[in-house]
mmCIF file of C-alpha atoms in Angstrom:
data_model
loop_
_atom_site.group_PDB
_atom_site.id
_atom_site.type_symbol
_atom_site.label_atom_id
_atom_site.label_comp_id
_atom_site.label_asym_id
_atom_site.label_seq_id
_atom_site.Cartn_x
_atom_site.Cartn_y
_atom_site.Cartn_z
ATOM 1 C CA MET A 1 101.299 244.593 -6.997
ATOM 2 C CA ARG A 2 104.235 246.815 -6.253
ATOM 3 C CA LYS A 3 107.109 247.046 -8.746
ATOM 4 C CA SER A 4 109.526 245.824 -6.088
ATOM 5 C CA ASP A 5 107.383 242.732 -5.567
ATOM 6 C CA LYS A 6 107.383 242.072 -9.302
ATOM 7 C CA ARG A 7 111.153 242.318 -9.402
ATOM 8 C CA ARG A 8 111.476 239.835 -6.577
ATOM 9 C CA SER A 9 109.094 237.517 -8.370
ATOM 10 C CA SER A 10 111.650 237.043 -11.113
ATOM 11 C CA SER A 11 113.570 234.872 -8.649
ATOM 12 C CA LEU A 12 111.128 232.110 -9.584
ATOM 13 C CA LEU A 13 113.804 231.180 -12.084
ATOM 14 C CA GLY A 14 116.169 230.107 -9.374
ATOM 15 C CA ASN A 15 119.207 232.074 -8.238
ATOM 16 C CA SER A 16 118.308 235.101 -10.350
ATOM 17 C CA ALA A 17 116.145 236.219 -13.241
ATOM 18 C CA ARG A 18 119.076 235.635 -15.566
ATOM 19 C CA VAL A 19 119.421 231.930 -14.939
ATOM 20 C CA PRO A 20 117.186 230.580 -17.764
ATOM 21 C CA LEU A 21 119.107 232.352 -20.502
ATOM 22 C CA LYS A 22 122.123 230.354 -19.484
ATOM 23 C CA TRP A 23 120.354 227.009 -19.380
ATOM 24 C CA LEU A 24 118.323 226.278 -22.456
ATOM 25 C CA THR A 25 119.380 222.681 -22.921
ATOM 26 C CA ALA A 26 115.962 221.270 -22.086
ATOM 27 C CA ALA A 27 114.570 222.278 -25.463
ATOM 28 C CA VAL A 28 117.410 221.370 -27.786
ATOM 29 C CA ALA A 29 116.661 219.360 -30.899
ATOM 30 C CA LEU A 30 118.656 217.171 -33.234
ATOM 31 C CA ALA A 31 120.516 217.479 -30.722
ATOM 32 C CA VAL A 32 122.580 217.784 -27.688
ATOM 33 C CA LEU A 33 124.002 214.969 -25.638
ATOM 34 C CA ALA A 34 125.103 215.321 -22.045
ATOM 35 C CA THR A 35 126.963 212.599 -20.148
ATOM 36 C CA THR A 36 124.760 209.628 -20.978
ATOM 37 C CA GLY A 37 124.361 207.569 -24.111
ATOM 38 C CA PRO A 38 126.857 206.111 -26.571
ATOM 39 C CA ALA A 39 129.454 208.820 -26.006
ATOM 40 C CA THR A 40 130.263 207.445 -22.569
ATOM 41 C CA ALA A 41 131.616 204.234 -24.066
ATOM 42 C CA ASP A 42 135.104 205.704 -24.192
ATOM 43 C CA GLY A 43 134.995 206.787 -20.558
ATOM 44 C CA PRO A 44 137.822 208.408 -18.639
ATOM 45 C CA GLY A 45 141.262 206.923 -18.956
ATOM 46 C CA HIS A 46 141.115 205.958 -22.631
ATOM 47 C CA GLU A 47 143.554 207.315 -25.140
ATOM 48 C CA PRO A 48 142.289 209.963 -27.580
ATOM 49 C CA VAL A 49 140.669 208.403 -30.614
ATOM 50 C CA ALA A 50 141.398 209.579 -34.134
ATOM 51 C CA GLU A 51 138.714 211.555 -35.893
ATOM 52 C CA SER A 52 136.193 209.611 -37.945
ATOM 53 C CA HIS A 53 136.280 210.134 -41.698
ATOM 54 C CA GLU A 54 133.065 208.318 -42.525
ATOM 55 C CA PRO A 55 130.956 209.891 -45.276
ATOM 56 C CA GLY A 56 128.545 212.538 -44.064
ATOM 57 C CA VAL A 57 130.519 213.443 -40.959
ATOM 58 C CA ASP A 58 131.480 217.079 -40.572
ATOM 59 C CA PRO A 59 135.167 216.831 -39.566
ATOM 60 C CA THR A 60 136.350 218.560 -36.422
ATOM 61 C CA PRO A 61 139.645 220.364 -37.038
ATOM 62 C CA GLU A 62 142.575 220.000 -34.675
ATOM 63 C CA ARG A 63 142.965 223.750 -34.346
ATOM 64 C CA PRO A 64 140.067 226.184 -33.843
ATOM 65 C CA PRO A 65 138.994 227.584 -37.219
ATOM 66 C CA THR A 66 138.004 231.148 -37.880
ATOM 67 C CA SER A 67 134.356 231.748 -38.668
ATOM 68 C CA GLU A 68 132.703 234.130 -41.105
ATOM 69 C CA VAL A 69 130.301 235.139 -38.350
ATOM 70 C CA SER A 70 130.667 235.469 -34.606
ATOM 71 C CA TRP A 71 128.934 237.270 -31.803
ATOM 72 C CA LEU A 72 130.154 238.833 -28.620
ATOM 73 C CA SER A 73 128.093 237.931 -25.559
ATOM 74 C CA PHE A 74 128.046 240.442 -22.715
ATOM 75 C CA PRO A 75 125.654 241.060 -19.796
ATOM 76 C CA GLY A 76 122.362 242.268 -21.204
ATOM 77 C CA GLY A 77 123.086 241.810 -24.893
ATOM 78 C CA VAL A 78 125.102 240.716 -27.888
ATOM 79 C CA PHE A 79 127.144 242.256 -30.676
ATOM 80 C CA ALA A 80 127.088 240.257 -33.907
ATOM 81 C CA VAL A 81 129.736 240.424 -36.619
ATOM 82 C CA ASP A 82 129.517 239.142 -40.197
ATOM 83 C CA SER A 83 133.056 239.426 -41.545
ATOM 84 C CA LEU A 84 132.057 238.251 -45.025
ATOM 85 C CA GLY A 85 129.174 240.677 -45.498
ATOM 86 C CA HIS A 86 130.895 243.407 -43.442
ATOM 87 C CA THR A 87 127.858 243.980 -41.242
ATOM 88 C CA VAL A 88 127.349 244.225 -37.482
ATOM 89 C CA ARG A 89 124.412 244.372 -35.090
ATOM 90 C CA TYR A 90 124.149 245.591 -31.510
ATOM 91 C CA ARG A 91 121.153 244.319 -29.540
ATOM 92 C CA ALA A 92 120.898 244.855 -25.806
ATOM 93 C CA CYS A 93 118.540 246.088 -23.117
ATOM 94 C CA ASP A 94 119.064 249.701 -24.165
ATOM 95 C CA GLY A 95 118.325 249.247 -27.863
ATOM 96 C CA ASP A 96 118.838 247.533 -31.198
ATOM 97 C CA THR A 97 120.769 249.004 -34.116
ATOM 98 C CA GLY A 98 119.474 246.472 -36.606
ATOM 99 C CA ARG A 99 121.913 245.017 -39.117
ATOM 100 C CA VAL A 100 124.375 247.812 -40.029
ATOM 101 C CA ALA A 101 126.916 247.847 -42.869
ATOM 102 C CA ASP A 102 130.539 248.577 -41.996
ATOM 103 C CA PRO A 103 132.407 248.816 -45.310
ATOM 104 C CA THR A 104 135.608 249.789 -43.465
ATOM 105 C CA MET A 105 135.634 246.653 -41.306
ATOM 106 C CA ARG A 106 139.155 245.260 -40.994
ATOM 107 C CA VAL A 107 139.659 241.511 -40.843
ATOM 108 C CA ALA A 108 143.181 240.405 -39.990
ATOM 109 C CA ALA A 109 144.790 237.635 -37.926
ATOM 110 C CA GLY A 110 141.395 236.110 -37.169
ATOM 111 C CA VAL A 111 139.979 239.316 -35.692
ATOM 112 C CA ALA A 112 137.306 241.684 -37.037
ATOM 113 C CA SER A 113 137.574 245.309 -35.966
ATOM 114 C CA GLY A 114 135.965 248.591 -36.908
ATOM 115 C CA ALA A 115 133.442 251.219 -35.884
ATOM 116 C CA VAL A 116 129.921 252.260 -36.875
ATOM 117 C CA VAL A 117 127.741 255.180 -35.855
ATOM 118 C CA VAL A 118 123.996 254.686 -35.445
ATOM 119 C CA GLY A 119 121.676 257.398 -34.186
ATOM 120 C CA GLY A 120 124.529 259.440 -32.799
ATOM 121 C CA THR A 121 126.020 256.513 -30.883
ATOM 122 C CA ALA A 122 129.348 255.042 -31.972
ATOM 123 C CA TYR A 123 130.183 251.358 -31.598
ATOM 124 C CA ARG A 124 133.883 250.546 -31.773
ATOM 125 C CA TYR A 125 134.603 246.831 -31.723
ATOM 126 C CA ARG A 126 137.327 244.219 -31.771
ATOM 127 C CA VAL A 127 135.839 240.734 -32.057
ATOM 128 C CA PRO A 128 137.837 237.528 -32.642
ATOM 129 C CA LEU A 129 136.443 235.191 -35.295
ATOM 130 C CA VAL A 130 137.453 232.180 -33.210
ATOM 131 C CA GLY A 131 135.050 231.053 -30.505
ATOM 132 C CA ARG A 132 135.882 231.369 -26.814
ATOM 133 C CA GLY A 133 138.155 234.335 -27.417
ATOM 134 C CA GLU A 134 137.491 237.597 -25.610
ATOM 135 C CA GLY A 135 136.118 240.526 -27.537
ATOM 136 C CA THR A 136 135.577 244.163 -26.672
ATOM 137 C CA LEU A 137 132.960 246.706 -27.634
ATOM 138 C CA GLU A 138 133.161 250.387 -26.784
ATOM 139 C CA VAL A 139 129.871 252.294 -26.822
ATOM 140 C CA ILE A 140 130.389 256.047 -27.182
ATOM 141 C CA GLN A 141 127.504 258.471 -26.678
ATOM 142 C CA ARG A 142 127.543 262.240 -26.662
ATOM 143 C CA HIS A 143 127.957 263.899 -23.290
ATOM 144 C CA ARG A 144 128.522 260.542 -21.608
ATOM 145 C CA ALA A 145 131.581 258.604 -20.582
ATOM 146 C CA PRO A 146 132.330 255.722 -22.990
ATOM 147 C CA THR A 147 131.181 252.271 -21.910
ATOM 148 C CA THR A 148 133.517 249.340 -22.562
ATOM 149 C CA LEU A 149 131.899 245.923 -22.775
ATOM 150 C CA THR A 150 133.880 242.698 -22.792
ATOM 151 C CA GLY A 151 132.714 239.158 -23.202
ATOM 152 C CA VAL A 152 133.217 235.726 -24.680
ATOM 153 C CA VAL A 153 132.911 235.261 -28.440
ATOM 154 C CA VAL A 154 130.542 232.611 -29.759
ATOM 155 C CA THR A 155 130.908 230.885 -33.120
ATOM 156 C CA SER A 156 129.419 227.786 -34.694
ATOM 157 C CA PRO A 157 130.957 225.435 -34.059
ATOM 158 C CA GLN A 158 132.614 226.523 -30.866
ATOM 159 C CA PRO A 159 136.127 225.083 -30.473
ATOM 160 C CA PRO A 160 136.499 222.655 -27.562
ATOM 161 C CA THR A 161 137.920 223.817 -24.263
ATOM 162 C CA ASP A 162 139.968 220.620 -24.078
ATOM 163 C CA PRO A 163 140.829 219.062 -27.478
ATOM 164 C CA VAL A 164 142.196 215.883 -25.888
ATOM 165 C CA ALA A 165 139.035 215.247 -23.881
ATOM 166 C CA GLY A 166 136.968 216.299 -26.889
ATOM 167 C CA ALA A 167 138.605 213.675 -29.091
ATOM 168 C CA ARG A 168 136.948 210.981 -27.010
ATOM 169 C CA LEU A 169 133.601 212.071 -28.471
ATOM 170 C CA PHE A 170 134.693 211.475 -32.073
ATOM 171 C CA PRO A 171 133.708 207.765 -32.237
ATOM 172 C CA LEU A 172 130.107 208.848 -31.790
ATOM 173 C CA SER A 173 130.285 210.512 -35.211
ATOM 174 C CA GLY A 174 130.435 207.158 -36.974
ATOM 175 C CA GLN A 175 127.426 205.840 -35.067
ATOM 176 C CA LEU A 176 125.424 208.966 -35.821
ATOM 177 C CA ALA A 177 126.405 208.828 -39.500
ATOM 178 C CA ARG A 178 124.918 205.355 -39.748
ATOM 179 C CA VAL A 179 121.702 206.509 -38.068
ATOM 180 C CA VAL A 180 121.405 209.452 -40.474
ATOM 181 C CA ALA A 181 122.148 207.210 -43.468
ATOM 182 C CA ASP A 182 119.381 204.810 -42.416
ATOM 183 C CA ALA A 183 116.894 207.702 -42.363
ATOM 184 C CA SER A 184 116.957 207.944 -46.163
ATOM 185 C CA LEU A 185 113.206 208.558 -46.423
ATOM 186 C CA ASN A 186 113.408 211.477 -44.005
ATOM 187 C CA PRO A 187 116.600 213.555 -44.460
ATOM 188 C CA SER A 188 118.172 214.105 -41.072
ATOM 189 C CA GLY A 189 120.972 216.012 -39.445
ATOM 190 C CA VAL A 190 122.472 215.774 -35.985
ATOM 191 C CA THR A 191 124.627 218.068 -33.919
ATOM 192 C CA VAL A 192 125.904 216.870 -30.554
ATOM 193 C CA ARG A 193 127.516 219.193 -28.065
ATOM 194 C CA ASP A 194 128.962 218.091 -24.761
ATOM 195 C CA LEU A 195 127.258 220.025 -21.967
ATOM 196 C CA SER A 196 128.925 218.233 -19.077
ATOM 197 C CA GLY A 197 132.502 219.395 -19.583
ATOM 198 C CA ARG A 198 133.731 215.792 -19.489
ATOM 199 C CA TYR A 199 134.367 215.916 -23.241
ATOM 200 C CA GLY A 200 135.859 219.386 -23.337
ATOM 201 C CA ASP A 201 132.628 221.015 -24.588
ATOM 202 C CA GLN A 202 133.297 219.280 -27.900
ATOM 203 C CA GLN A 203 130.807 219.588 -30.748
ATOM 204 C CA ILE A 204 130.384 217.060 -33.556
ATOM 205 C CA ALA A 205 127.935 217.068 -36.439
ATOM 206 C CA VAL A 206 126.534 214.814 -39.129
ATOM 207 C CA ASN A 207 124.822 216.785 -41.886
ATOM 208 C CA GLY A 208 124.711 219.683 -39.453
ATOM 209 C CA SER A 209 123.925 222.234 -42.165
ATOM 210 C CA LEU A 210 120.585 220.593 -42.981
ATOM 211 C CA ARG A 211 117.737 223.132 -42.920
ATOM 212 C CA PRO A 212 114.502 221.314 -42.095
ATOM 213 C CA LYS A 213 111.193 222.740 -40.942
ATOM 214 C CA ALA A 214 111.660 223.836 -37.361
ATOM 215 C CA ALA A 215 108.339 222.485 -36.054
ATOM 216 C CA SER A 216 108.203 222.931 -32.273
ATOM 217 C CA VAL A 217 111.941 223.531 -31.999
ATOM 218 C CA ILE A 218 111.266 227.166 -32.951
ATOM 219 C CA LYS A 219 109.803 227.533 -29.466
ATOM 220 C CA LEU A 220 113.354 227.616 -28.131
ATOM 221 C CA TRP A 221 113.920 231.073 -29.613
ATOM 222 C CA ILE A 222 110.575 232.325 -28.347
ATOM 223 C CA LEU A 223 111.725 231.354 -24.862
ATOM 224 C CA VAL A 224 115.142 232.991 -25.271
ATOM 225 C CA GLU A 225 113.624 236.303 -26.385
ATOM 226 C CA LEU A 226 111.150 236.211 -23.501
ATOM 227 C CA LEU A 227 113.868 235.536 -20.923
ATOM 228 C CA ARG A 228 116.134 238.165 -22.489
ATOM 229 C CA ARG A 229 113.440 240.679 -21.606
ATOM 230 C CA VAL A 230 113.195 239.252 -18.100
ATOM 231 C CA ASP A 231 116.932 239.838 -17.762
ATOM 232 C CA CYS A 232 116.454 243.412 -18.961
ATOM 233 C CA GLY A 233 113.657 244.072 -16.457
ATOM 234 C CA GLN A 234 111.206 244.665 -19.304
ATOM 235 C CA VAL A 235 109.044 241.628 -18.479
ATOM 236 C CA PHE A 236 108.155 240.043 -15.147
ATOM 237 C CA LEU A 237 107.293 236.391 -14.814
ATOM 238 C CA ASP A 238 104.211 237.041 -12.690
ATOM 239 C CA ASP A 239 102.731 239.382 -15.281
ATOM 240 C CA GLY A 240 99.355 238.144 -16.477
ATOM 241 C CA VAL A 241 98.350 237.630 -20.106
ATOM 242 C CA LEU A 242 94.715 237.333 -21.181
ATOM 243 C CA VAL A 243 94.180 234.152 -23.173
ATOM 244 C CA THR A 244 90.916 233.992 -25.111
ATOM 245 C CA PRO A 245 89.069 231.122 -26.824
ATOM 246 C CA GLU A 246 90.360 232.491 -30.144
ATOM 247 C CA ASP A 247 93.917 231.711 -28.989
ATOM 248 C CA VAL A 248 93.226 228.017 -28.563
ATOM 249 C CA VAL A 249 94.717 225.597 -31.097
ATOM 250 C CA GLY A 250 95.212 221.846 -31.029
ATOM 251 C CA GLY A 251 98.298 219.701 -31.307
ATOM 252 C CA THR A 252 100.688 219.415 -28.395
ATOM 253 C CA GLY A 253 100.069 221.133 -25.108
ATOM 254 C CA GLN A 254 97.821 221.331 -22.072
ATOM 255 C CA LEU A 255 96.362 224.845 -22.146
ATOM 256 C CA GLN A 256 93.895 223.864 -24.886
ATOM 257 C CA PHE A 257 92.002 221.753 -22.313
ATOM 258 C CA GLU A 258 91.398 224.651 -19.922
ATOM 259 C CA THR A 259 88.501 227.126 -19.837
ATOM 260 C CA PHE A 260 88.934 230.535 -21.467
ATOM 261 C CA PRO A 261 89.039 233.479 -21.261
ATOM 262 C CA GLN A 262 91.443 233.494 -18.333
ATOM 263 C CA VAL A 263 94.594 235.328 -17.315
ATOM 264 C CA VAL A 264 97.708 233.128 -17.450
ATOM 265 C CA THR A 265 101.038 234.213 -15.976
ATOM 266 C CA VAL A 266 104.068 234.623 -18.174
ATOM 267 C CA HIS A 267 105.813 232.110 -15.912
ATOM 268 C CA ARG A 268 103.254 229.382 -16.663
ATOM 269 C CA LEU A 269 103.219 230.174 -20.376
ATOM 270 C CA ALA A 270 107.019 229.796 -20.468
ATOM 271 C CA GLN A 271 106.930 226.539 -18.523
ATOM 272 C CA TYR A 272 104.197 225.016 -20.682
ATOM 273 C CA LEU A 273 105.987 226.196 -23.827
ATOM 274 C CA ILE A 274 108.829 223.788 -23.056
ATOM 275 C CA LYS A 275 107.395 221.230 -20.656
ATOM 276 C CA TYR A 276 104.453 220.331 -22.901
ATOM 277 C CA SER A 277 105.591 221.942 -26.155
ATOM 278 C CA ASP A 278 102.375 223.905 -25.777
ATOM 279 C CA ASN A 279 101.123 225.415 -29.042
ATOM 280 C CA VAL A 280 98.690 227.777 -27.317
ATOM 281 C CA ALA A 281 101.461 229.115 -25.086
ATOM 282 C CA ALA A 282 103.716 229.583 -28.118
ATOM 283 C CA ASN A 283 101.152 231.590 -30.064
ATOM 284 C CA VAL A 284 100.184 233.711 -27.059
ATOM 285 C CA LEU A 285 103.834 234.498 -26.320
ATOM 286 C CA ILE A 286 104.504 235.431 -29.953
ATOM 287 C CA THR A 287 101.737 238.027 -29.666
ATOM 288 C CA TYR A 288 102.920 239.123 -26.211
ATOM 289 C CA LEU A 289 106.441 239.732 -27.523
ATOM 290 C CA GLY A 290 105.180 241.810 -30.444
ATOM 291 C CA GLY A 291 104.960 239.290 -33.283
ATOM 292 C CA PHE A 292 107.594 237.595 -35.387
ATOM 293 C CA ALA A 293 109.949 240.575 -35.727
ATOM 294 C CA PRO A 294 111.406 240.608 -32.177
ATOM 295 C CA VAL A 295 112.100 236.864 -32.238
ATOM 296 C CA ASN A 296 113.704 237.122 -35.672
ATOM 297 C CA ALA A 297 115.755 240.084 -34.431
ATOM 298 C CA LEU A 298 117.092 237.847 -31.654
ATOM 299 C CA ILE A 299 117.848 235.114 -34.198
ATOM 300 C CA ASP A 300 119.709 237.546 -36.463
ATOM 301 C CA SER A 301 121.660 239.033 -33.548
ATOM 302 C CA MET A 302 122.988 235.529 -32.859
ATOM 303 C CA ASN A 303 123.896 235.007 -36.532
ATOM 304 C CA GLN A 304 121.448 232.120 -36.852
ATOM 305 C CA ARG A 305 121.275 232.342 -40.629
ATOM 306 C CA SER A 306 119.290 229.144 -41.161
ATOM 307 C CA THR A 307 116.567 229.945 -38.647
ATOM 308 C CA ILE A 308 113.390 231.978 -39.092
ATOM 309 C CA LEU A 309 110.013 232.310 -37.374
ATOM 310 C CA ALA A 310 107.455 232.935 -40.114
ATOM 311 C CA ARG A 311 104.178 231.519 -38.844
ATOM 312 C CA ARG A 312 102.323 230.584 -35.685
ATOM 313 C CA MET A 313 101.819 227.034 -34.484
ATOM 314 C CA LEU A 314 99.236 225.070 -36.460
ATOM 315 C CA ASP A 315 98.614 227.920 -38.907
ATOM 316 C CA SER A 316 97.968 225.697 -41.907
ATOM 317 C CA ALA A 317 96.850 228.623 -44.089
ATOM 318 C CA ALA A 318 100.213 230.342 -43.593
ATOM 319 C CA ALA A 319 102.028 227.090 -44.316
ATOM 320 C CA GLN A 320 100.110 226.715 -47.577
ATOM 321 C CA ARG A 321 101.241 230.228 -48.537
ATOM 322 C CA GLY A 322 104.820 229.066 -48.092
ATOM 323 C CA GLU A 323 105.287 230.825 -44.748
ATOM 324 C CA GLU A 324 107.305 228.299 -42.778
ATOM 325 C CA ASN A 325 109.587 228.100 -39.751
ATOM 326 C CA TYR A 326 113.060 226.728 -40.449
ATOM 327 C CA THR A 327 116.255 225.995 -38.545
ATOM 328 C CA SER A 328 119.327 223.757 -38.637
ATOM 329 C CA PRO A 329 120.827 221.369 -36.069
ATOM 330 C CA GLY A 330 124.243 223.015 -36.222
ATOM 331 C CA ARG A 331 122.888 226.393 -35.178
ATOM 332 C CA ARG A 332 120.645 225.075 -32.437
ATOM 333 C CA GLY A 333 123.632 223.707 -30.551
ATOM 334 C CA VAL A 334 125.012 227.227 -30.182
ATOM 335 C CA THR A 335 121.704 228.644 -28.965
ATOM 336 C CA ALA A 336 121.241 225.892 -26.439
ATOM 337 C CA ARG A 337 124.702 226.094 -24.956
ATOM 338 C CA ARG A 338 125.257 229.792 -24.780
ATOM 339 C CA GLY A 339 121.944 231.585 -24.521
ATOM 340 C CA LEU A 340 123.011 235.120 -23.731
ATOM 341 C CA GLY A 341 125.229 234.636 -20.719
ATOM 342 C CA ARG A 342 127.000 232.386 -18.266
ATOM 343 C CA ARG A 343 126.448 228.742 -17.361
ATOM 344 C CA ASP A 344 124.448 228.152 -14.207
ATOM 345 C CA PRO A 345 124.021 224.640 -12.803
ATOM 346 C CA HIS A 346 120.805 225.357 -10.878
ATOM 347 C CA PRO A 347 118.055 226.376 -13.308
ATOM 348 C CA ARG A 348 114.364 226.239 -12.494
ATOM 349 C CA LEU A 349 112.736 227.304 -15.758
ATOM 350 C CA PRO A 350 112.622 225.098 -17.672
ATOM 351 C CA ARG A 351 113.728 222.055 -15.742
ATOM 352 C CA PRO A 352 116.091 219.889 -17.804
ATOM 353 C CA ASP A 353 114.019 216.754 -17.194
ATOM 354 C CA ASP A 354 110.756 218.426 -18.134
ATOM 355 C CA ARG A 355 111.085 217.956 -21.851
ATOM 356 C CA VAL A 356 113.697 217.169 -24.446
ATOM 357 C CA HIS A 357 112.744 217.850 -28.041
ATOM 358 C CA ALA A 358 114.028 215.194 -30.391
ATOM 359 C CA GLY A 359 113.649 217.127 -33.611
ATOM 360 C CA ALA A 360 110.513 215.181 -34.513
ATOM 361 C CA ASP A 361 107.692 217.253 -33.075
ATOM 362 C CA PRO A 362 105.782 218.588 -36.085
ATOM 363 C CA GLU A 363 102.949 220.082 -33.982
ATOM 364 C CA HIS A 364 100.935 217.076 -35.232
ATOM 365 C CA GLU A 365 100.377 218.612 -38.624
ATOM 366 C CA ASP A 366 103.075 216.935 -40.726
ATOM 367 C CA PRO A 367 102.259 213.370 -41.836
ATOM 368 C CA GLY A 368 104.610 210.742 -40.522
ATOM 369 C CA GLY A 369 105.908 212.892 -37.670
ATOM 370 C CA VAL A 370 106.753 211.305 -34.354
ATOM 371 C CA ALA A 371 105.015 213.072 -31.507
ATOM 372 C CA PRO A 372 106.993 213.791 -28.356
ATOM 373 C CA ARG A 373 106.004 211.964 -25.212
ATOM 374 C CA ARG A 374 105.293 213.427 -21.848
ATOM 375 C CA ALA A 375 107.259 211.817 -19.059
ATOM 376 C CA GLY A 376 105.202 208.902 -17.818
ATOM 377 C CA GLY A 377 102.211 209.746 -19.993
ATOM 378 C CA PRO A 378 100.670 209.160 -23.398
ATOM 379 C CA GLN A 379 101.375 211.191 -26.490
ATOM 380 C CA ASP A 380 99.578 214.500 -26.848
ATOM 381 C CA ARG A 381 96.823 214.455 -29.410
#
């Protein structure tokens, strides 16, 4: 196949190869609410409701707060800032600096600014510590004209675009707090972010800093790293990957029932990863991407401090050694909503109705877990 054909094949995602990075809501856990469910009870036309102060509810401030960490999203990459630790990280199609110390970082008036030099390239930045602000990054290389990158800043939580509309989501906090309180035998946390715009992109949380085992929710970051490379032209969705009998594991998924060895396209692996929460697809894609390190580099570049990929799906030996995947509901909301770019209303991979993780898919290895259901079908076994 010609390279030009492979580039065109990336349009399988919809309007362009970049679409999926902007639409990752299908795999969100613990979780994200759109326009349906209890939040619609207030409906348009109601007066703003005062914030709930029930125990366990993370309050939403009236004015956007500054954050210790933020990241600047620009086409092809991100620039992460940790104002408390005075570190930054540039990760884009053209390279990754890793986490770099900037002892001279200046933090004033809710803005972090400074400059670092890595491998002969200078990165001069000015990044607000309040979400939805605009930040700038100047990349200066020898014998080349400087490149100025601008983009929207992402924090957790993101401030609402419309505080008045967002206030109509607050009553849901009390309902969620009662649900979490009733789950006393299984500690729970919930983060809800409006994806429709009807509630001003408001985010609310109950025990949002909880750090449970990630289970199949970790597959979200595998998908993001894969589609980041599609955006960069480093991976093509019609590329084939050899899957062998040794790659087959049980639990959720459909690939385990097929005959191997066979070559499976990256496109199908990505679809099955989310549509069926496929454990075989997850493990094959981890290997395809180069192991845990690239996925964890993505996680770090988005300042997801509570999240880590440390083992493959259904690797009980690794779990017994204490190697476990973790995340938190508060951080997942940011990943789901932003990805690495703009919102696009016409995604094709994954389809929003294909699968919605509910934070209770333990790959069928944790006792008492609730297995996800396929639409119109029985639970995977």
